[in-house]
Amino acid sequence: MDLEHGSKKPPAAPAAAAPTRNKLLQLRDRLVAVQPVVLRAAAALAAVVAAVVMALNTQSYTAVVAIVGTRPLTQTFTAEFRDTPAFVYFVIANAIAGAYNLVVLIIRRLTLRRRTASLVVHMLDMVIMALLATGAATAASMAELGKNGNLHARWNPICDRFGSFCSRGGIAIVSSFIGVALMLALNLLSAAANAHRPNMAGQ
Amino acid sequence: METSRVKPGFNGVGAGLDGSSRRGGYMGGVGAPAAGGGGRGAPVDACGVALRVFVLAATLVSAVVMGVDRQTRTIQITLADTLPPLQVPVTAKWSFSSAFVYFVVANAMVCLFSAAALAACRRRGAVVPVMVGDLLALALLFSAVGAAAEFGILGERGNSHVRWAKVCNVYGAFCERAMAAVIVSLLAAFANLVMLMLTILAIHKHSSYY
């Protein structure tokens, strides 16, 4: 490995393929050694942030709806995440994903059966990633309808009236998509780490 | 654990279930004699032909069913009592909703990828791109199902808080076809998930950590 020889170039007999291949191997080793803990902590953070921001997302405004005699009648319009099953599912899915990642972070340090644990965690990672993807896409579909409405279904957009509700919801959805991407990277990392185990004897 | 060294690229019959006749690397299906996902021996086939064919077929079906989904109804509008009611044709098309458009596009992409993976998965260097593509296809399929199902639920029930009326009482057949497409795509997504799980099992079996 190049770690022992320092920056000396390997002999040029295998032509240009050897230094590139060594660099690729180095890069791969470095990527695999980036502890999956960092990725998993980031994914947990993203999912928890998404769940919390959406759960606390509420906005209300008061408008005058009628004037009776001289007294105006006001009504309060509220938007919160419970109004739509899409956002409810979004909060639940992100809460499950965040809790799962936190539990795995804690438990992976304690368990001893490495091989079974890593297999089960890898499988569950995929399932949780699918769940997160579903939740994020559902909420994004609802958010897009809320922002643009649908002309053909006669559905009016609501983001002109509930501006900060929409922007906070957007932040939550973006955070959830980041969580999906991080879990995808985690899956790939687990696959790379487990696939090349017999080749890396020292690890 | 006895390890019989076999030549790389040669898979004896029945060598898949125990990991002892194959060392090193993750190459499930190279040289495997027509391991079509069932048959004799290797369920840990890196190609997963049967499941991949099912994903290809199901995504194709759901993309096509959603892509030809339209319905035209004539509704009657009465302007005044003296005039006969107007017959207004109204149409529901899949392209009126961006969620359905994303659904069709995502299913088409996964279908194309499945075809490419079926063509290329016997090659040695194609293992990593196929797995990366499988994971992306998983995310794509599940998100497409989520988005289209959300639009379908809004069409079925409406939303009272936002004052959105339901649509499916008018466009019954349109909603039914869309729902069928979503369900078939969900089956394809689960098949993709099972295929990935089998691939992960193959990886873990062939890596001798102990």
Coordinates of C-alpha atoms in Angstrom, one line a residue:
Chain A
M1 CA 0.0 0.0 0.0
D2 CA 1.1 3.5 -0.6
L3 CA 0.9 4.3 3.1
E4 CA 4.3 2.6 3.7
H5 CA 6.1 4.0 0.7
G6 CA 5.0 7.5 1.3
S7 CA 4.8 9.6 -1.8
K8 CA 7.1 7.5 -3.9
K9 CA 5.5 6.6 -7.1
P10 CA 5.1 2.9 -7.8
P11 CA 7.2 1.5 -10.6
A12 CA 6.0 2.6 -14.0
A13 CA 6.0 -0.8 -15.5
P14 CA 2.2 -1.3 -15.2
A15 CA 2.0 2.0 -16.9
A16 CA -0.6 4.5 -15.8
A17 CA -3.1 2.0 -14.5
A18 CA -1.3 1.4 -11.2
P19 CA -1.2 4.9 -9.6
T20 CA -4.8 5.5 -10.5
R21 CA -5.9 2.2 -9.1
N22 CA -4.0 2.8 -5.9
K23 CA -5.5 6.2 -5.6
L24 CA -8.9 4.7 -6.1
L25 CA -8.2 2.1 -3.5
Q26 CA -7.0 4.7 -1.1
L27 CA -10.1 6.8 -1.7
R28 CA -12.3 3.9 -1.2
D29 CA -10.6 3.0 2.0
R30 CA -10.9 6.5 3.3
L31 CA -14.5 6.6 2.4
V32 CA -15.3 3.3 4.1
A33 CA -13.3 4.4 7.2
V34 CA -15.4 7.6 7.5
Q35 CA -17.2 6.2 10.4
P36 CA -20.8 5.4 9.4
V37 CA -21.5 6.9 12.8
V38 CA -21.2 10.4 11.3
L39 CA -23.6 9.6 8.5
R40 CA -26.1 7.9 10.8
A41 CA -26.0 10.8 13.3
A42 CA -26.6 13.2 10.4
A43 CA -29.5 11.2 9.2
A44 CA -31.0 11.0 12.7
L45 CA -30.6 14.7 13.0
A46 CA -32.3 15.4 9.7
A47 CA -35.2 13.1 10.4
V48 CA -35.8 14.5 13.9
V49 CA -35.5 18.1 12.7
A50 CA -38.1 17.3 10.0
A51 CA -40.5 15.7 12.4
V52 CA -40.2 18.4 15.0
V53 CA -40.4 21.3 12.6
M54 CA -43.5 19.9 10.9
A55 CA -45.1 19.0 14.2
L56 CA -44.7 22.4 15.6
N57 CA -45.8 24.0 12.4
T58 CA -48.9 26.0 12.9
Q59 CA -50.2 29.3 11.8
S60 CA -53.4 31.2 12.3
Y61 CA -54.8 34.4 11.3
T62 CA -57.9 36.3 12.1
A63 CA -60.1 37.8 9.4
V64 CA -63.2 39.7 9.3
V65 CA -65.9 37.6 7.7
A66 CA -69.0 39.7 8.1
I67 CA -70.1 43.0 9.5
V68 CA -73.3 42.8 11.6
G69 CA -74.7 46.3 12.1
T70 CA -71.5 48.1 13.2
R71 CA -69.7 45.1 14.8
P72 CA -67.4 43.1 12.6
L73 CA -67.4 39.4 13.0
T74 CA -64.0 37.8 13.0
Q75 CA -63.0 34.2 12.5
T76 CA -59.7 32.6 13.1
F77 CA -58.3 30.4 10.4
T78 CA -55.7 27.9 11.5
A79 CA -53.4 25.7 9.6
E80 CA -51.5 22.9 11.3
F81 CA -50.1 19.6 10.4
R82 CA -53.0 17.6 11.7
D83 CA -55.2 19.0 8.9
T84 CA -53.8 16.7 6.3
P85 CA -53.2 13.0 6.6
A86 CA -50.1 13.6 4.4
F87 CA -48.4 15.7 7.0
V88 CA -49.5 13.4 9.8
Y89 CA -47.9 10.5 8.0
F90 CA -44.8 12.7 7.3
V91 CA -44.4 13.4 11.0
I92 CA -44.9 9.8 12.0
A93 CA -42.5 8.4 9.4
N94 CA -39.7 10.9 10.3
A95 CA -40.2 10.2 14.0
I96 CA -39.8 6.5 13.4
A97 CA -36.7 7.1 11.2
G98 CA -35.1 9.4 13.7
A99 CA -35.8 7.1 16.6
Y100 CA -34.5 4.1 14.7
N101 CA -31.2 5.9 13.8
L102 CA -30.7 7.0 17.4
V103 CA -31.4 3.5 18.7
V104 CA -28.9 2.0 16.3
L105 CA -26.3 4.6 17.2
I106 CA -26.6 3.7 20.8
I107 CA -26.9 -0.1 20.4
R108 CA -24.2 -0.6 17.8
R109 CA -21.6 0.3 20.4
L110 CA -22.9 -2.2 22.9
T111 CA -23.7 -5.3 20.9
L112 CA -21.1 -8.0 20.4
R113 CA -22.6 -10.1 17.6
R114 CA -21.2 -8.0 14.9
R115 CA -22.2 -10.0 11.9
T116 CA -25.8 -10.6 12.7
A117 CA -26.2 -7.1 14.0
S118 CA -24.7 -5.5 10.9
L119 CA -26.9 -7.6 8.6
V120 CA -30.1 -6.8 10.5
V121 CA -29.1 -3.1 10.6
H122 CA -28.4 -3.1 6.9
M123 CA -31.8 -4.6 6.1
L124 CA -33.6 -2.3 8.4
D125 CA -31.7 0.7 6.9
M126 CA -33.2 -0.1 3.6
V127 CA -36.7 -0.5 5.0
I128 CA -36.5 2.8 6.9
M129 CA -35.1 4.6 3.9
A130 CA -38.1 3.4 1.9
L131 CA -40.4 4.6 4.6
L132 CA -38.7 8.0 4.7
A133 CA -38.9 8.3 0.9
T134 CA -42.6 7.6 1.0
G135 CA -43.3 10.1 3.7
A136 CA -41.2 12.8 2.2
A137 CA -42.8 12.4 -1.3
T138 CA -46.3 12.4 0.2
A139 CA -45.7 15.6 2.0
A140 CA -44.0 17.1 -1.0
S141 CA -47.0 16.3 -3.2
M142 CA -49.3 17.9 -0.7
A143 CA -47.0 20.9 -0.4
E144 CA -46.9 21.4 -4.1
L145 CA -50.7 21.3 -4.3
G146 CA -50.9 23.8 -1.5
K147 CA -48.5 26.1 -3.3
N148 CA -49.8 25.8 -6.8
G149 CA -53.3 24.5 -6.4
N150 CA -54.8 22.4 -9.1
L151 CA -56.8 24.2 -11.8
H152 CA -58.6 21.2 -13.1
A153 CA -59.7 20.0 -9.7
R154 CA -60.7 23.5 -8.6
W155 CA -58.4 23.3 -5.7
N156 CA -57.1 26.7 -4.6
P157 CA -53.6 27.2 -3.3
I158 CA -53.3 28.1 0.3
C159 CA -49.8 29.4 0.6
D160 CA -50.8 32.9 -0.2
R161 CA -52.8 33.0 3.0
F162 CA -50.5 30.8 5.2
G163 CA -47.1 32.0 4.1
S164 CA -45.0 31.0 7.1
F165 CA -46.8 27.7 7.5
C166 CA -45.7 26.9 3.9
S167 CA -42.1 28.0 4.4
R168 CA -41.7 26.0 7.6
G169 CA -43.3 23.0 6.0
G170 CA -40.9 23.4 3.1
I171 CA -37.9 23.4 5.5
A172 CA -39.2 20.2 7.1
I173 CA -39.7 18.5 3.7
V174 CA -36.2 19.5 2.5
S175 CA -34.7 18.2 5.7
S176 CA -36.5 14.9 5.2
F177 CA -35.2 14.6 1.7
I178 CA -31.7 15.2 3.0
G179 CA -32.3 12.4 5.5
V180 CA -33.3 10.1 2.6
A181 CA -30.1 11.0 0.7
L182 CA -28.0 10.3 3.9
M183 CA -29.7 7.0 4.4
L184 CA -29.0 6.1 0.8
A185 CA -25.3 6.9 1.4
L186 CA -25.4 4.8 4.5
N187 CA -26.8 1.9 2.6
L188 CA -24.0 2.2 0.0
L189 CA -21.4 2.5 2.7
S190 CA -22.6 -0.6 4.5
A191 CA -22.6 -2.5 1.2
A192 CA -19.1 -1.4 0.4
A193 CA -17.8 -2.1 3.9
N194 CA -19.3 -5.6 4.0
A195 CA -18.5 -6.5 0.5
H196 CA -14.8 -5.9 0.8
R197 CA -14.2 -7.2 4.2
P198 CA -12.2 -10.3 3.2
N199 CA -9.9 -8.1 1.1
M200 CA -9.1 -5.7 4.0
A201 CA -7.5 -8.1 6.4
G202 CA -6.2 -5.4 8.7
Q203 CA -9.5 -3.8 9.3
Chain B
M1 CA -15.2 -24.7 8.3
E2 CA -13.9 -26.5 5.2
T3 CA -13.1 -24.3 2.4
S4 CA -12.8 -25.9 -1.0
R5 CA -11.1 -23.6 -3.4
V6 CA -12.9 -23.4 -6.6
K7 CA -11.8 -21.4 -9.5
P8 CA -13.2 -17.9 -9.6
G9 CA -16.0 -17.7 -12.0
F10 CA -17.1 -21.3 -11.6
N11 CA -20.1 -22.0 -9.5
G12 CA -20.8 -25.6 -8.8
V13 CA -24.3 -26.7 -8.4
G14 CA -25.6 -26.1 -4.9
A15 CA -22.7 -24.0 -3.9
G16 CA -24.7 -21.0 -3.0
L17 CA -26.4 -21.9 0.2
D18 CA -23.3 -22.4 2.3
G19 CA -20.7 -19.9 1.9
S20 CA -17.9 -22.4 2.2
S21 CA -17.2 -23.1 -1.4
R22 CA -16.6 -19.5 -2.5
R23 CA -14.1 -17.1 -1.0
G24 CA -13.6 -13.5 -1.4
G25 CA -15.4 -10.8 -3.2
Y26 CA -19.0 -10.3 -3.9
M27 CA -19.7 -11.8 -7.2
G28 CA -22.8 -13.9 -6.9
G29 CA -23.8 -14.8 -10.3
V30 CA -20.8 -14.7 -12.6
G31 CA -20.6 -18.1 -14.3
A32 CA -23.6 -19.4 -12.5
P33 CA -25.3 -21.8 -14.9
A34 CA -28.5 -20.0 -15.7
A35 CA -29.4 -19.3 -12.2
G36 CA -32.8 -18.0 -12.9
G37 CA -33.7 -17.1 -9.4
G38 CA -35.1 -20.5 -8.5
G39 CA -34.1 -23.9 -9.8
R40 CA -31.1 -25.5 -8.6
G41 CA -29.3 -24.0 -5.9
A42 CA -28.2 -20.4 -5.7
P43 CA -30.9 -18.1 -4.3
V44 CA -28.1 -15.7 -3.5
D45 CA -27.9 -14.8 -7.1
A46 CA -26.5 -11.3 -7.7
C47 CA -28.7 -10.9 -10.7
G48 CA -32.1 -11.9 -9.2
V49 CA -33.6 -12.5 -12.6
A50 CA -37.1 -13.5 -11.6
L51 CA -37.6 -10.5 -9.3
R52 CA -36.1 -8.1 -11.7
V53 CA -38.3 -9.3 -14.5
F54 CA -41.3 -8.8 -12.2
V55 CA -40.2 -5.3 -11.4
L56 CA -39.7 -4.6 -15.1
A57 CA -43.2 -5.9 -15.9
A58 CA -44.9 -4.2 -13.0
T59 CA -43.4 -0.8 -13.5
L60 CA -44.2 -1.1 -17.2
V61 CA -47.8 -2.0 -16.5
S62 CA -48.3 0.8 -14.0
A63 CA -46.6 3.4 -16.2
V64 CA -48.8 2.5 -19.1
V65 CA -52.0 2.2 -17.1
M66 CA -51.4 5.6 -15.6
G67 CA -50.2 7.1 -18.9
V68 CA -53.4 6.2 -20.8
D69 CA -55.6 7.2 -17.9
R70 CA -58.2 9.8 -18.9
Q71 CA -61.9 10.2 -18.7
T72 CA -64.4 12.6 -20.1
R73 CA -67.7 13.3 -18.6
T74 CA -70.4 15.6 -19.7
I75 CA -72.0 17.5 -16.9
Q76 CA -75.1 19.6 -17.2
I77 CA -75.1 23.2 -16.3
T78 CA -78.4 25.0 -16.0
L79 CA -78.1 28.7 -16.8
A80 CA -81.6 29.7 -16.5
D81 CA -84.9 27.9 -16.2
T82 CA -86.1 28.7 -19.7
L83 CA -83.0 27.5 -21.5
P84 CA -82.1 23.8 -21.9
P85 CA -79.2 22.8 -19.7
L86 CA -75.7 23.1 -21.2
Q87 CA -73.8 19.9 -21.8
V88 CA -70.2 20.7 -20.9
P89 CA -67.6 18.0 -21.4
V90 CA -65.0 17.9 -18.7
T91 CA -61.9 15.8 -18.9
A92 CA -59.6 14.3 -16.3
K93 CA -56.2 13.4 -17.5
W94 CA -53.2 12.1 -15.7
S95 CA -51.1 15.0 -16.9
F96 CA -53.2 17.5 -15.0
S97 CA -51.5 16.5 -11.8
S98 CA -47.7 16.8 -11.4
A99 CA -47.8 13.9 -8.9
F100 CA -49.1 11.6 -11.6
V101 CA -46.6 12.9 -14.1
Y102 CA -43.8 12.2 -11.6
F103 CA -45.3 8.7 -11.1
V104 CA -45.2 7.9 -14.8
V105 CA -41.7 9.3 -15.2
A106 CA -40.4 7.4 -12.2
N107 CA -41.9 4.1 -13.2
A108 CA -40.6 4.5 -16.8
M109 CA -37.1 5.2 -15.4
V110 CA -37.1 2.2 -13.2
C111 CA -38.4 0.1 -16.1
L112 CA -35.6 1.2 -18.3
F113 CA -33.1 0.6 -15.6
S114 CA -34.4 -2.9 -14.9
A115 CA -34.1 -3.7 -18.6
A116 CA -30.5 -2.4 -18.7
A117 CA -29.6 -4.3 -15.5
L118 CA -31.1 -7.5 -16.9
A119 CA -28.9 -7.0 -20.0
A120 CA -25.7 -6.2 -18.1
C121 CA -25.9 -7.9 -14.8
R122 CA -23.8 -10.9 -15.9
R123 CA -20.8 -8.8 -16.4
R124 CA -18.2 -8.6 -13.7
G125 CA -17.9 -4.9 -13.5
A126 CA -21.6 -4.2 -13.4
V127 CA -22.2 -5.3 -9.9
V128 CA -21.7 -1.9 -8.2
P129 CA -23.6 0.2 -10.7
V130 CA -26.5 -2.3 -10.6
M131 CA -26.6 -2.1 -6.8
V132 CA -26.5 1.7 -6.7
G133 CA -29.2 1.8 -9.4
D134 CA -31.3 -0.6 -7.4
L135 CA -31.1 1.6 -4.3
L136 CA -32.0 4.6 -6.4
A137 CA -34.9 2.7 -8.0
L138 CA -36.1 1.8 -4.5
A139 CA -36.2 5.4 -3.4
L140 CA -37.8 6.5 -6.7
L141 CA -40.5 3.8 -6.7
F142 CA -41.5 4.4 -3.1
S143 CA -41.6 8.2 -3.5
A144 CA -43.6 7.9 -6.7
V145 CA -46.1 5.7 -4.9
G146 CA -46.3 8.1 -2.0
A147 CA -46.9 11.1 -4.2
A148 CA -49.5 9.5 -6.4
A149 CA -51.3 7.9 -3.4
E150 CA -51.4 11.3 -1.8
F151 CA -53.1 12.9 -4.8
G152 CA -55.4 10.0 -5.0
I153 CA -56.5 10.3 -1.3
L154 CA -57.1 14.0 -1.9
G155 CA -59.2 13.2 -4.9
E156 CA -61.2 10.5 -3.0
R157 CA -61.9 12.4 0.2
G158 CA -61.0 16.0 -0.4
N159 CA -59.8 18.1 2.5
S160 CA -62.3 20.0 4.6
H161 CA -59.8 22.3 6.3
V162 CA -58.5 23.7 3.0
R163 CA -61.9 23.5 1.3
W164 CA -60.9 21.2 -1.4
A165 CA -63.7 19.2 -2.8
K166 CA -63.3 15.6 -3.7
V167 CA -63.1 14.7 -7.4
C168 CA -63.6 11.0 -7.6
N169 CA -67.4 11.0 -7.4
V170 CA -67.4 12.6 -10.8
Y171 CA -64.4 10.7 -12.3
G172 CA -64.9 7.3 -11.0
A173 CA -63.2 5.2 -13.6
F174 CA -60.2 7.6 -13.7
C175 CA -59.7 7.2 -10.0
E176 CA -60.0 3.5 -10.2
R177 CA -57.4 3.1 -12.9
A178 CA -55.0 5.4 -11.1
M179 CA -55.5 3.4 -7.9
A180 CA -54.8 0.2 -9.8
A181 CA -51.6 1.7 -11.2
V182 CA -50.4 2.8 -7.8
I183 CA -51.1 -0.6 -6.3
V184 CA -49.1 -2.4 -9.0
S185 CA -46.3 0.1 -8.6
L186 CA -46.3 -0.6 -4.8
L187 CA -46.0 -4.3 -5.6
A188 CA -43.0 -3.5 -7.8
A189 CA -41.5 -1.4 -5.0
F190 CA -41.8 -4.3 -2.6
A191 CA -40.3 -6.7 -5.1
N192 CA -37.4 -4.3 -5.5
L193 CA -37.0 -4.2 -1.7
V194 CA -36.9 -8.0 -1.6
M195 CA -34.4 -8.1 -4.4
L196 CA -32.1 -5.7 -2.6
M197 CA -32.5 -7.7 0.6
L198 CA -31.4 -10.9 -1.2
T199 CA -28.4 -9.0 -2.6
I200 CA -27.5 -7.9 0.9
L201 CA -27.8 -11.4 2.1
A202 CA -25.4 -12.5 -0.7
I203 CA -22.9 -9.8 0.3
H204 CA -23.0 -10.8 3.9
K205 CA -22.7 -14.5 3.1
H206 CA -19.7 -14.1 1.0
S207 CA -17.8 -11.8 3.3
S208 CA -16.0 -14.0 5.8
Y209 CA -15.7 -11.7 8.7
Y210 CA -14.8 -14.3 11.2

